[in-house]
mmCIF file with all atom_site columns, C-alpha atoms in Angstrom:
data_model
loop_
_atom_site.group_PDB
_atom_site.id
_atom_site.type_symbol
_atom_site.label_atom_id
_atom_site.label_alt_id
_atom_site.label_comp_id
_atom_site.label_asym_id
_atom_site.label_entity_id
_atom_site.label_seq_id
_atom_site.pdbx_PDB_ins_code
_atom_site.Cartn_x
_atom_site.Cartn_y
_atom_site.Cartn_z
_atom_site.occupancy
_atom_site.B_iso_or_equiv
_atom_site.pdbx_formal_charge
_atom_site.auth_seq_id
_atom_site.auth_comp_id
_atom_site.auth_asym_id
_atom_site.auth_atom_id
_atom_site.pdbx_PDB_model_num
ATOM 1   C CA . GLY A 1 1   ? -8.258  11.336  13.443 1.00 0.00 ? 208 GLY A CA 1
ATOM 2   C CA . ASN A 1 2   ? -10.313 8.392   12.443 1.00 0.00 ? 209 ASN A CA 1
ATOM 3   C CA . SER A 1 3   ? -13.705 7.859   12.484 1.00 0.00 ? 210 SER A CA 1
ATOM 4   C CA . VAL A 1 4   ? -16.663 5.765   11.731 1.00 0.00 ? 211 VAL A CA 1
ATOM 5   C CA . THR A 1 5   ? -20.291 6.824   12.136 1.00 0.00 ? 212 THR A CA 1
ATOM 6   C CA . GLN A 1 6   ? -23.272 3.716   11.585 1.00 0.00 ? 213 GLN A CA 1
ATOM 7   C CA . MET A 1 7   ? -26.838 4.400   11.896 1.00 0.00 ? 214 MET A CA 1
ATOM 8   C CA . GLU A 1 8   ? -28.434 3.881   15.148 1.00 0.00 ? 215 GLU A CA 1
ATOM 9   C CA . GLY A 1 9   ? -30.700 0.741   16.050 1.00 0.00 ? 216 GLY A CA 1
ATOM 10  C CA . PRO A 1 10  ? -32.437 -1.365  16.628 1.00 0.00 ? 217 PRO A CA 1
ATOM 11  C CA . VAL A 1 11  ? -33.402 -1.926  13.409 1.00 0.00 ? 218 VAL A CA 1
ATOM 12  C CA . THR A 1 12  ? -36.275 -4.546  13.067 1.00 0.00 ? 219 THR A CA 1
ATOM 13  C CA . LEU A 1 13  ? -36.969 -6.483  9.870  1.00 0.00 ? 220 LEU A CA 1
ATOM 14  C CA . SER A 1 14  ? -39.343 -8.874  8.288  1.00 0.00 ? 221 SER A CA 1
ATOM 15  C CA . GLU A 1 15  ? -37.493 -12.010 7.143  1.00 0.00 ? 222 GLU A CA 1
ATOM 16  C CA . GLU A 1 16  ? -36.970 -11.677 3.184  1.00 0.00 ? 223 GLU A CA 1
ATOM 17  C CA . ALA A 1 17  ? -37.077 -7.699  3.274  1.00 0.00 ? 224 ALA A CA 1
ATOM 18  C CA . PHE A 1 18  ? -34.182 -5.881  1.815  1.00 0.00 ? 225 PHE A CA 1
ATOM 19  C CA . LEU A 1 19  ? -31.275 -4.433  4.519  1.00 0.00 ? 226 LEU A CA 1
ATOM 20  C CA . THR A 1 20  ? -29.381 -1.396  4.550  1.00 0.00 ? 227 THR A CA 1
ATOM 21  C CA . ILE A 1 21  ? -26.790 -0.254  6.741  1.00 0.00 ? 228 ILE A CA 1
ATOM 22  C CA . ASN A 1 22  ? -25.877 3.142   6.676  1.00 0.00 ? 229 ASN A CA 1
ATOM 23  C CA . CYS A 1 23  ? -21.918 3.725   7.478  1.00 0.00 ? 230 CYS A CA 1
ATOM 24  C CA . THR A 1 24  ? -19.534 6.728   6.400  1.00 0.00 ? 231 THR A CA 1
ATOM 25  C CA . TYR A 1 25  ? -16.094 7.250   7.562  1.00 0.00 ? 232 TYR A CA 1
ATOM 26  C CA . THR A 1 26  ? -13.819 9.858   7.805  1.00 0.00 ? 233 THR A CA 1
ATOM 27  C CA . ALA A 1 27  ? -10.189 9.058   7.554  1.00 0.00 ? 234 ALA A CA 1
ATOM 28  C CA . THR A 1 28  ? -7.009  10.394  6.201  1.00 0.00 ? 235 THR A CA 1
ATOM 29  C CA . GLY A 1 29  ? -4.751  8.516   3.421  1.00 0.00 ? 236 GLY A CA 1
ATOM 30  C CA . TYR A 1 30  ? -6.521  5.418   2.222  1.00 0.00 ? 237 TYR A CA 1
ATOM 31  C CA . PRO A 1 31  ? -7.874  2.823   4.579  1.00 0.00 ? 238 PRO A CA 1
ATOM 32  C CA . SER A 1 32  ? -9.334  -0.408  4.399  1.00 0.00 ? 239 SER A CA 1
ATOM 33  C CA . LEU A 1 33  ? -12.596 -0.915  5.263  1.00 0.00 ? 240 LEU A CA 1
ATOM 34  C CA . PHE A 1 34  ? -14.869 -4.035  6.883  1.00 0.00 ? 241 PHE A CA 1
ATOM 35  C CA . TRP A 1 35  ? -17.671 -5.056  8.344  1.00 0.00 ? 242 TRP A CA 1
ATOM 36  C CA . TYR A 1 36  ? -17.608 -7.161  11.339 1.00 0.00 ? 243 TYR A CA 1
ATOM 37  C CA . VAL A 1 37  ? -20.567 -9.044  13.023 1.00 0.00 ? 244 VAL A CA 1
ATOM 38  C CA . GLN A 1 38  ? -20.929 -10.132 16.463 1.00 0.00 ? 245 GLN A CA 1
ATOM 39  C CA . TYR A 1 39  ? -23.931 -13.080 16.726 1.00 0.00 ? 246 TYR A CA 1
ATOM 40  C CA . PRO A 1 40  ? -25.019 -13.063 20.358 1.00 0.00 ? 247 PRO A CA 1
ATOM 41  C CA . GLY A 1 41  ? -22.778 -14.080 23.119 1.00 0.00 ? 248 GLY A CA 1
ATOM 42  C CA . GLU A 1 42  ? -19.574 -14.475 20.825 1.00 0.00 ? 249 GLU A CA 1
ATOM 43  C CA . GLY A 1 43  ? -16.806 -12.216 19.941 1.00 0.00 ? 250 GLY A CA 1
ATOM 44  C CA . LEU A 1 44  ? -16.816 -9.852  16.505 1.00 0.00 ? 251 LEU A CA 1
ATOM 45  C CA . GLN A 1 45  ? -16.116 -12.106 13.212 1.00 0.00 ? 252 GLN A CA 1
ATOM 46  C CA . LEU A 1 46  ? -15.599 -10.017 9.931  1.00 0.00 ? 253 LEU A CA 1
ATOM 47  C CA . LEU A 1 47  ? -18.276 -10.461 7.669  1.00 0.00 ? 254 LEU A CA 1
ATOM 48  C CA . LEU A 1 48  ? -16.631 -8.618  4.842  1.00 0.00 ? 255 LEU A CA 1
ATOM 49  C CA . LYS A 1 49  ? -13.409 -6.161  3.692  1.00 0.00 ? 256 LYS A CA 1
ATOM 50  C CA . ALA A 1 50  ? -13.044 -3.702  0.995  1.00 0.00 ? 257 ALA A CA 1
ATOM 51  C CA . THR A 1 51  ? -9.246  -2.338  0.250  1.00 0.00 ? 258 THR A CA 1
ATOM 52  C CA . LYS A 1 52  ? -9.536  0.593   -1.708 1.00 0.00 ? 259 LYS A CA 1
ATOM 53  C CA . ALA A 1 53  ? -11.625 2.476   -3.283 1.00 0.00 ? 260 ALA A CA 1
ATOM 54  C CA . ASP A 1 54  ? -14.744 1.540   -5.430 1.00 0.00 ? 261 ASP A CA 1
ATOM 55  C CA . ASP A 1 55  ? -13.961 -2.260  -4.331 1.00 0.00 ? 262 ASP A CA 1
ATOM 56  C CA . LYS A 1 56  ? -17.137 -4.340  -3.486 1.00 0.00 ? 263 LYS A CA 1
ATOM 57  C CA . GLY A 1 57  ? -17.001 -6.858  -0.666 1.00 0.00 ? 264 GLY A CA 1
ATOM 58  C CA . SER A 1 58  ? -19.013 -9.587  -0.042 1.00 0.00 ? 265 SER A CA 1
ATOM 59  C CA . ASN A 1 59  ? -20.010 -12.421 1.723  1.00 0.00 ? 266 ASN A CA 1
ATOM 60  C CA . LYS A 1 60  ? -23.158 -14.837 2.556  1.00 0.00 ? 267 LYS A CA 1
ATOM 61  C CA . GLY A 1 61  ? -25.569 -12.201 0.707  1.00 0.00 ? 268 GLY A CA 1
ATOM 62  C CA . PHE A 1 62  ? -24.121 -9.160  2.336  1.00 0.00 ? 269 PHE A CA 1
ATOM 63  C CA . GLU A 1 63  ? -22.594 -6.513  0.038  1.00 0.00 ? 270 GLU A CA 1
ATOM 64  C CA . ALA A 1 64  ? -20.711 -3.191  0.768  1.00 0.00 ? 271 ALA A CA 1
ATOM 65  C CA . THR A 1 65  ? -18.567 -0.996  -1.837 1.00 0.00 ? 272 THR A CA 1
ATOM 66  C CA . TYR A 1 66  ? -15.965 1.399   -1.209 1.00 0.00 ? 273 TYR A CA 1
ATOM 67  C CA . ARG A 1 67  ? -17.626 4.615   -1.737 1.00 0.00 ? 274 ARG A CA 1
ATOM 68  C CA . LYS A 1 68  ? -14.134 7.104   -1.658 1.00 0.00 ? 275 LYS A CA 1
ATOM 69  C CA . GLU A 1 69  ? -16.444 10.355  -2.762 1.00 0.00 ? 276 GLU A CA 1
ATOM 70  C CA . THR A 1 70  ? -18.969 10.049  -0.503 1.00 0.00 ? 277 THR A CA 1
ATOM 71  C CA . THR A 1 71  ? -16.636 8.120   2.306  1.00 0.00 ? 278 THR A CA 1
ATOM 72  C CA . SER A 1 72  ? -19.173 5.903   2.809  1.00 0.00 ? 279 SER A CA 1
ATOM 73  C CA . PHE A 1 73  ? -19.424 1.992   3.034  1.00 0.00 ? 280 PHE A CA 1
ATOM 74  C CA . HIS A 1 74  ? -23.243 1.081   3.514  1.00 0.00 ? 281 HIS A CA 1
ATOM 75  C CA . LEU A 1 75  ? -24.178 -3.187  4.197  1.00 0.00 ? 282 LEU A CA 1
ATOM 76  C CA . GLU A 1 76  ? -26.688 -4.547  2.184  1.00 0.00 ? 283 GLU A CA 1
ATOM 77  C CA . LYS A 1 77  ? -28.497 -7.427  1.742  1.00 0.00 ? 284 LYS A CA 1
ATOM 78  C CA . GLY A 1 78  ? -31.333 -8.505  -0.669 1.00 0.00 ? 285 GLY A CA 1
ATOM 79  C CA . SER A 1 79  ? -33.213 -11.307 1.724  1.00 0.00 ? 286 SER A CA 1
ATOM 80  C CA . VAL A 1 80  ? -32.253 -11.187 5.207  1.00 0.00 ? 287 VAL A CA 1
ATOM 81  C CA . GLN A 1 81  ? -33.105 -14.531 7.458  1.00 0.00 ? 288 GLN A CA 1
ATOM 82  C CA . VAL A 1 82  ? -33.937 -15.146 11.176 1.00 0.00 ? 289 VAL A CA 1
ATOM 83  C CA . SER A 1 83  ? -30.357 -15.939 11.198 1.00 0.00 ? 290 SER A CA 1
ATOM 84  C CA . ASP A 1 84  ? -29.121 -12.953 10.401 1.00 0.00 ? 291 ASP A CA 1
ATOM 85  C CA . SER A 1 85  ? -30.034 -11.166 13.391 1.00 0.00 ? 292 SER A CA 1
ATOM 86  C CA . ALA A 1 86  ? -26.571 -10.009 14.954 1.00 0.00 ? 293 ALA A CA 1
ATOM 87  C CA . VAL A 1 87  ? -24.978 -6.819  15.921 1.00 0.00 ? 294 VAL A CA 1
ATOM 88  C CA . TYR A 1 88  ? -22.758 -5.034  12.604 1.00 0.00 ? 295 TYR A CA 1
ATOM 89  C CA . PHE A 1 89  ? -20.123 -3.089  12.937 1.00 0.00 ? 296 PHE A CA 1
ATOM 90  C CA . CYS A 1 90  ? -18.407 -0.745  10.836 1.00 0.00 ? 297 CYS A CA 1
ATOM 91  C CA . ALA A 1 91  ? -14.544 -0.582  11.002 1.00 0.00 ? 298 ALA A CA 1
ATOM 92  C CA . LEU A 1 92  ? -11.314 1.486   9.233  1.00 0.00 ? 299 LEU A CA 1
ATOM 93  C CA . SER A 1 93  ? -8.241  0.387   9.555  1.00 0.00 ? 300 SER A CA 1
ATOM 94  C CA . GLY A 1 94  ? -5.128  2.971   8.830  1.00 0.00 ? 301 GLY A CA 1
ATOM 95  C CA . GLU A 1 95  ? -1.847  4.608   9.762  1.00 0.00 ? 302 GLU A CA 1
ATOM 96  C CA . THR A 1 96  ? -3.372  7.429   12.432 1.00 0.00 ? 303 THR A CA 1
ATOM 97  C CA . GLY A 1 97  ? 0.637   8.019   13.786 1.00 0.00 ? 304 GLY A CA 1
ATOM 98  C CA . GLY A 1 98  ? 0.953   5.672   16.253 1.00 0.00 ? 305 GLY A CA 1
ATOM 99  C CA . GLY A 1 99  ? 0.623   2.552   14.208 1.00 0.00 ? 306 GLY A CA 1
ATOM 100 C CA . ASN A 1 100 ? -1.890  0.290   12.112 1.00 0.00 ? 307 ASN A CA 1
ATOM 101 C CA . LYS A 1 101 ? -5.176  -0.143  14.077 1.00 0.00 ? 308 LYS A CA 1
ATOM 102 C CA . LEU A 1 102 ? -8.705  -0.973  13.644 1.00 0.00 ? 309 LEU A CA 1
ATOM 103 C CA . THR A 1 103 ? -11.796 2.039   14.197 1.00 0.00 ? 310 THR A CA 1
ATOM 104 C CA . PHE A 1 104 ? -14.985 1.357   14.991 1.00 0.00 ? 311 PHE A CA 1
ATOM 105 C CA . GLY A 1 105 ? -18.993 2.440   14.846 1.00 0.00 ? 312 GLY A CA 1
ATOM 106 C CA . THR A 1 106 ? -20.879 2.023   17.754 1.00 0.00 ? 313 THR A CA 1
ATOM 107 C CA . GLY A 1 107 ? -22.278 -1.027  16.096 1.00 0.00 ? 314 GLY A CA 1
ATOM 108 C CA . THR A 1 108 ? -26.136 -1.780  14.487 1.00 0.00 ? 315 THR A CA 1
ATOM 109 C CA . GLN A 1 109 ? -28.478 -4.515  16.187 1.00 0.00 ? 316 GLN A CA 1
ATOM 110 C CA . LEU A 1 110 ? -30.422 -6.355  13.669 1.00 0.00 ? 317 LEU A CA 1
ATOM 111 C CA . LYS A 1 111 ? -33.627 -8.102  14.696 1.00 0.00 ? 318 LYS A CA 1
ATOM 112 C CA . VAL A 1 112 ? -35.344 -9.922  11.744 1.00 0.00 ? 319 VAL A CA 1
ATOM 113 C CA . GLU A 1 113 ? -38.628 -11.607 12.482 1.00 0.00 ? 320 GLU A CA 1
ATOM 114 C CA . LEU A 1 114 ? -40.496 -14.533 11.012 1.00 0.00 ? 321 LEU A CA 1
ATOM 115 C CA . ASP B 2 1   ? -5.741  -25.550 19.704 1.00 0.00 ? 246 ASP B CA 1
ATOM 116 C CA . ALA B 2 2   ? -5.345  -22.590 16.554 1.00 0.00 ? 247 ALA B CA 1
ATOM 117 C CA . GLY B 2 3   ? -7.106  -19.632 17.593 1.00 0.00 ? 248 GLY B CA 1
ATOM 118 C CA . ILE B 2 4   ? -7.273  -16.796 20.063 1.00 0.00 ? 249 ILE B CA 1
ATOM 119 C CA . THR B 2 5   ? -8.876  -17.147 23.522 1.00 0.00 ? 250 THR B CA 1
ATOM 120 C CA . GLN B 2 6   ? -9.167  -15.258 26.723 1.00 0.00 ? 251 GLN B CA 1
ATOM 121 C CA . SER B 2 7   ? -9.465  -15.432 30.011 1.00 0.00 ? 252 SER B CA 1
ATOM 122 C CA . PRO B 2 8   ? -11.508 -15.898 32.297 1.00 0.00 ? 253 PRO B CA 1
ATOM 123 C CA . ARG B 2 9   ? -14.901 -15.698 30.510 1.00 0.00 ? 254 ARG B CA 1
ATOM 124 C CA . TYR B 2 10  ? -16.802 -14.213 33.804 1.00 0.00 ? 255 TYR B CA 1
ATOM 125 C CA . LYS B 2 11  ? -15.376 -12.347 36.458 1.00 0.00 ? 256 LYS B CA 1
ATOM 126 C CA . ILE B 2 12  ? -16.946 -10.618 39.528 1.00 0.00 ? 257 ILE B CA 1
ATOM 127 C CA . THR B 2 13  ? -13.577 -8.246  41.893 1.00 0.00 ? 258 THR B CA 1
ATOM 128 C CA . GLU B 2 14  ? -14.526 -5.397  44.290 1.00 0.00 ? 259 GLU B CA 1
ATOM 129 C CA . THR B 2 15  ? -13.676 -1.847  43.553 1.00 0.00 ? 260 THR B CA 1
ATOM 130 C CA . GLY B 2 16  ? -10.009 -1.122  44.067 1.00 0.00 ? 261 GLY B CA 1
ATOM 131 C CA . ARG B 2 17  ? -8.449  -4.890  43.843 1.00 0.00 ? 262 ARG B CA 1
ATOM 132 C CA . GLN B 2 18  ? -5.787  -5.517  40.998 1.00 0.00 ? 263 GLN B CA 1
ATOM 133 C CA . VAL B 2 19  ? -7.097  -8.187  38.458 1.00 0.00 ? 264 VAL B CA 1
ATOM 134 C CA . THR B 2 20  ? -5.537  -9.527  34.882 1.00 0.00 ? 265 THR B CA 1
ATOM 135 C CA . LEU B 2 21  ? -7.140  -10.351 31.797 1.00 0.00 ? 266 LEU B CA 1
ATOM 136 C CA . MET B 2 22  ? -5.496  -13.076 30.079 1.00 0.00 ? 267 MET B CA 1
ATOM 137 C CA . CYS B 2 23  ? -5.180  -13.120 26.200 1.00 0.00 ? 268 CYS B CA 1
ATOM 138 C CA . HIS B 2 24  ? -2.932  -15.660 23.950 1.00 0.00 ? 269 HIS B CA 1
ATOM 139 C CA . GLN B 2 25  ? -3.140  -16.260 20.355 1.00 0.00 ? 270 GLN B CA 1
ATOM 140 C CA . THR B 2 26  ? -1.617  -19.195 18.400 1.00 0.00 ? 271 THR B CA 1
ATOM 141 C CA . TRP B 2 27  ? -0.575  -17.472 15.502 1.00 0.00 ? 272 TRP B CA 1
ATOM 142 C CA . SER B 2 28  ? 2.563   -15.392 15.660 1.00 0.00 ? 273 SER B CA 1
ATOM 143 C CA . HIS B 2 29  ? 0.611   -12.378 14.662 1.00 0.00 ? 274 HIS B CA 1
ATOM 144 C CA . SER B 2 30  ? 2.589   -9.148  15.218 1.00 0.00 ? 275 SER B CA 1
ATOM 145 C CA . TYR B 2 31  ? -0.493  -6.556  16.534 1.00 0.00 ? 276 TYR B CA 1
ATOM 146 C CA . MET B 2 32  ? -2.438  -7.309  19.209 1.00 0.00 ? 277 MET B CA 1
ATOM 147 C CA . PHE B 2 33  ? -5.372  -4.873  20.421 1.00 0.00 ? 278 PHE B CA 1
ATOM 148 C CA . TRP B 2 34  ? -7.477  -4.703  23.822 1.00 0.00 ? 279 TRP B CA 1
ATOM 149 C CA . TYR B 2 35  ? -10.600 -3.392  23.535 1.00 0.00 ? 280 TYR B CA 1
ATOM 150 C CA . ARG B 2 36  ? -13.656 -2.340  25.583 1.00 0.00 ? 281 ARG B CA 1
ATOM 151 C CA . GLN B 2 37  ? -17.438 -2.740  24.649 1.00 0.00 ? 282 GLN B CA 1
ATOM 152 C CA . ASP B 2 38  ? -20.034 -0.935  26.369 1.00 0.00 ? 283 ASP B CA 1
ATOM 153 C CA . LEU B 2 39  ? -23.513 0.068   25.456 1.00 0.00 ? 284 LEU B CA 1
ATOM 154 C CA . GLY B 2 40  ? -23.682 2.904   23.256 1.00 0.00 ? 285 GLY B CA 1
ATOM 155 C CA . HIS B 2 41  ? -20.243 3.383   22.614 1.00 0.00 ? 286 HIS B CA 1
ATOM 156 C CA . GLY B 2 42  ? -19.491 0.184   20.338 1.00 0.00 ? 287 GLY B CA 1
ATOM 157 C CA . LEU B 2 43  ? -15.741 -0.839  20.549 1.00 0.00 ? 288 LEU B CA 1
ATOM 158 C CA . ARG B 2 44  ? -13.666 1.839   21.826 1.00 0.00 ? 289 ARG B CA 1
ATOM 159 C CA . LEU B 2 45  ? -9.574  1.007   21.828 1.00 0.00 ? 290 LEU B CA 1
ATOM 160 C CA . ILE B 2 46  ? -8.212  1.025   25.179 1.00 0.00 ? 291 ILE B CA 1
ATOM 161 C CA . TYR B 2 47  ? -4.124  -0.307  24.118 1.00 0.00 ? 292 TYR B CA 1
ATOM 162 C CA . TYR B 2 48  ? -2.570  -2.132  21.124 1.00 0.00 ? 293 TYR B CA 1
ATOM 163 C CA . SER B 2 49  ? 0.778   -3.917  20.649 1.00 0.00 ? 294 SER B CA 1
ATOM 164 C CA . ALA B 2 50  ? 2.685   -4.066  17.674 1.00 0.00 ? 295 ALA B CA 1
ATOM 165 C CA . ALA B 2 51  ? 5.663   -6.680  18.131 1.00 0.00 ? 296 ALA B CA 1
ATOM 166 C CA . ALA B 2 52  ? 6.520   -7.734  21.706 1.00 0.00 ? 297 ALA B CA 1
ATOM 167 C CA . ASP B 2 53  ? 7.941   -5.173  23.814 1.00 0.00 ? 298 ASP B CA 1
ATOM 168 C CA . ILE B 2 54  ? 6.004   -2.101  22.164 1.00 0.00 ? 299 ILE B CA 1
ATOM 169 C CA . THR B 2 55  ? 2.881   -1.064  23.146 1.00 0.00 ? 300 THR B CA 1
ATOM 170 C CA . ASP B 2 56  ? 0.865   1.982   23.073 1.00 0.00 ? 301 ASP B CA 1
ATOM 171 C CA . LYS B 2 57  ? -2.175  3.732   24.277 1.00 0.00 ? 302 LYS B CA 1
ATOM 172 C CA . GLY B 2 58  ? -5.915  3.543   22.356 1.00 0.00 ? 303 GLY B CA 1
ATOM 173 C CA . GLU B 2 59  ? -8.703  6.294   23.348 1.00 0.00 ? 304 GLU B CA 1
ATOM 174 C CA . VAL B 2 60  ? -9.271  4.857   26.536 1.00 0.00 ? 305 VAL B CA 1
ATOM 175 C CA . PRO B 2 61  ? -6.140  3.542   28.065 1.00 0.00 ? 306 PRO B CA 1
ATOM 176 C CA . ASP B 2 62  ? -6.538  5.464   31.739 1.00 0.00 ? 307 ASP B CA 1
ATOM 177 C CA . GLY B 2 63  ? -6.857  3.003   34.417 1.00 0.00 ? 308 GLY B CA 1
ATOM 178 C CA . TYR B 2 64  ? -5.229  -0.172  32.573 1.00 0.00 ? 309 TYR B CA 1
ATOM 179 C CA . VAL B 2 65  ? -1.625  -1.154  32.110 1.00 0.00 ? 310 VAL B CA 1
ATOM 180 C CA . VAL B 2 66  ? -0.789  -3.815  29.565 1.00 0.00 ? 311 VAL B CA 1
ATOM 181 C CA . SER B 2 67  ? 2.783   -5.438  28.355 1.00 0.00 ? 312 SER B CA 1
ATOM 182 C CA . ARG B 2 68  ? 4.038   -8.033  25.744 1.00 0.00 ? 313 ARG B CA 1
ATOM 183 C CA . SER B 2 69  ? 6.776   -9.709  26.107 1.00 0.00 ? 314 SER B CA 1
ATOM 184 C CA . LYS B 2 70  ? 5.900   -12.616 24.373 1.00 0.00 ? 315 LYS B CA 1
ATOM 185 C CA . THR B 2 71  ? 4.675   -12.552 20.882 1.00 0.00 ? 316 THR B CA 1
ATOM 186 C CA . GLU B 2 72  ? 1.560   -14.736 22.024 1.00 0.00 ? 317 GLU B CA 1
ATOM 187 C CA . ASN B 2 73  ? 0.522   -13.094 25.158 1.00 0.00 ? 318 ASN B CA 1
ATOM 188 C CA . PHE B 2 74  ? -0.769  -9.567  25.913 1.00 0.00 ? 319 PHE B CA 1
ATOM 189 C CA . PRO B 2 75  ? -2.647  -9.158  29.266 1.00 0.00 ? 320 PRO B CA 1
ATOM 190 C CA . LEU B 2 76  ? -4.545  -6.367  30.354 1.00 0.00 ? 321 LEU B CA 1
ATOM 191 C CA . THR B 2 77  ? -4.306  -5.249  34.322 1.00 0.00 ? 322 THR B CA 1
ATOM 192 C CA . LEU B 2 78  ? -7.128  -3.171  35.895 1.00 0.00 ? 323 LEU B CA 1
ATOM 193 C CA . GLU B 2 79  ? -4.722  -1.806  38.689 1.00 0.00 ? 324 GLU B CA 1
ATOM 194 C CA . SER B 2 80  ? -7.540  -0.873  41.056 1.00 0.00 ? 325 SER B CA 1
ATOM 195 C CA . ALA B 2 81  ? -10.563 -1.770  39.179 1.00 0.00 ? 326 ALA B CA 1
ATOM 196 C CA . THR B 2 82  ? -13.443 0.601   39.451 1.00 0.00 ? 327 THR B CA 1
ATOM 197 C CA . ARG B 2 83  ? -17.594 0.519   38.900 1.00 0.00 ? 328 ARG B CA 1
ATOM 198 C CA . SER B 2 84  ? -16.536 2.337   35.670 1.00 0.00 ? 329 SER B CA 1
ATOM 199 C CA . GLN B 2 85  ? -15.100 -0.733  34.346 1.00 0.00 ? 330 GLN B CA 1
ATOM 200 C CA . THR B 2 86  ? -17.237 -3.036  34.399 1.00 0.00 ? 331 THR B CA 1
ATOM 201 C CA . SER B 2 87  ? -17.729 -4.203  30.840 1.00 0.00 ? 332 SER B CA 1
ATOM 202 C CA . VAL B 2 88  ? -17.045 -6.699  28.167 1.00 0.00 ? 333 VAL B CA 1
ATOM 203 C CA . TYR B 2 89  ? -13.334 -6.349  26.961 1.00 0.00 ? 334 TYR B CA 1
ATOM 204 C CA . PHE B 2 90  ? -12.393 -8.363  23.517 1.00 0.00 ? 335 PHE B CA 1
ATOM 205 C CA . CYS B 2 91  ? -8.353  -9.340  23.003 1.00 0.00 ? 336 CYS B CA 1
ATOM 206 C CA . ALA B 2 92  ? -8.571  -9.489  19.233 1.00 0.00 ? 337 ALA B CA 1
ATOM 207 C CA . SER B 2 93  ? -4.986  -9.783  16.984 1.00 0.00 ? 338 SER B CA 1
ATOM 208 C CA . THR B 2 94  ? -4.108  -8.956  12.893 1.00 0.00 ? 339 THR B CA 1
ATOM 209 C CA . GLU B 2 95  ? -0.847  -9.721  11.155 1.00 0.00 ? 340 GLU B CA 1
ATOM 210 C CA . THR B 2 96  ? -0.121  -6.655  9.459  1.00 0.00 ? 341 THR B CA 1
ATOM 211 C CA . GLY B 2 97  ? -2.702  -4.219  11.187 1.00 0.00 ? 342 GLY B CA 1
ATOM 212 C CA . GLN B 2 98  ? -4.411  -3.829  8.048  1.00 0.00 ? 343 GLN B CA 1
ATOM 213 C CA . GLY B 2 99  ? -5.721  -6.753  7.660  1.00 0.00 ? 344 GLY B CA 1
ATOM 214 C CA . GLU B 2 100 ? -8.635  -9.225  9.094  1.00 0.00 ? 345 GLU B CA 1
ATOM 215 C CA . ALA B 2 101 ? -8.877  -8.857  13.066 1.00 0.00 ? 346 ALA B CA 1
ATOM 216 C CA . PHE B 2 102 ? -9.809  -12.042 14.475 1.00 0.00 ? 347 PHE B CA 1
ATOM 217 C CA . PHE B 2 103 ? -11.303 -11.600 18.125 1.00 0.00 ? 348 PHE B CA 1
ATOM 218 C CA . GLY B 2 104 ? -11.573 -13.782 21.015 1.00 0.00 ? 349 GLY B CA 1
ATOM 219 C CA . GLN B 2 105 ? -14.730 -14.553 22.649 1.00 0.00 ? 350 GLN B CA 1
ATOM 220 C CA . GLY B 2 106 ? -14.652 -11.949 25.634 1.00 0.00 ? 351 GLY B CA 1
ATOM 221 C CA . THR B 2 107 ? -14.192 -11.197 29.445 1.00 0.00 ? 352 THR B CA 1
ATOM 222 C CA . ARG B 2 108 ? -17.011 -10.115 30.607 1.00 0.00 ? 353 ARG B CA 1
ATOM 223 C CA . LEU B 2 109 ? -15.942 -8.076  34.086 1.00 0.00 ? 354 LEU B CA 1
ATOM 224 C CA . THR B 2 110 ? -18.479 -7.084  36.747 1.00 0.00 ? 355 THR B CA 1
ATOM 225 C CA . VAL B 2 111 ? -16.831 -4.489  39.113 1.00 0.00 ? 356 VAL B CA 1
ATOM 226 C CA . VAL B 2 112 ? -18.788 -4.392  42.973 1.00 0.00 ? 357 VAL B CA 1
#
């Protein structure tokens, strides 16, 4: 079945540092890929998405490129801020024989310090 | 207000009791989902529904029951709560199943 593997956290960075959170996936067919963000005490909200190979999703300075050859969708940001502290989830959506549904990674907690 | 709402936000219940978590969405999205979030496991799918009166099991369905008589509502029932069901529960909806999912704010359930 479908699965998502993302790097374990927590990740602690200084403000303005470069961020990479790795995400790889296993899926049949051509899934859509997503990054969701969860701020403390809140539900998840979509950060960015890509629906086909070589697509780049971007939002709020974050970027991720859908790499089919390496089955990856790594999240990057050039300069993080304290306000980026949150838990980040990689996810895919694809047909699994029982209908389309989202499969999530375990989440990576990011803490940005001054 | 438009959106997806869960109730209650917090619930403490005793082992063996039945408890129902409510989820309501105003967009008429076809797909609705229930996830539980636990440390070290991320979000795990409990049940999902592709339309009214159509439901299917996810990854961890044991001990849970769902129904979807109306498109906008998708309640989750724990038939006989156990301590292992202590978790944060999230409801979500999407129009197609492939697009952006919208999440409720979660219900923190504690079983004592």
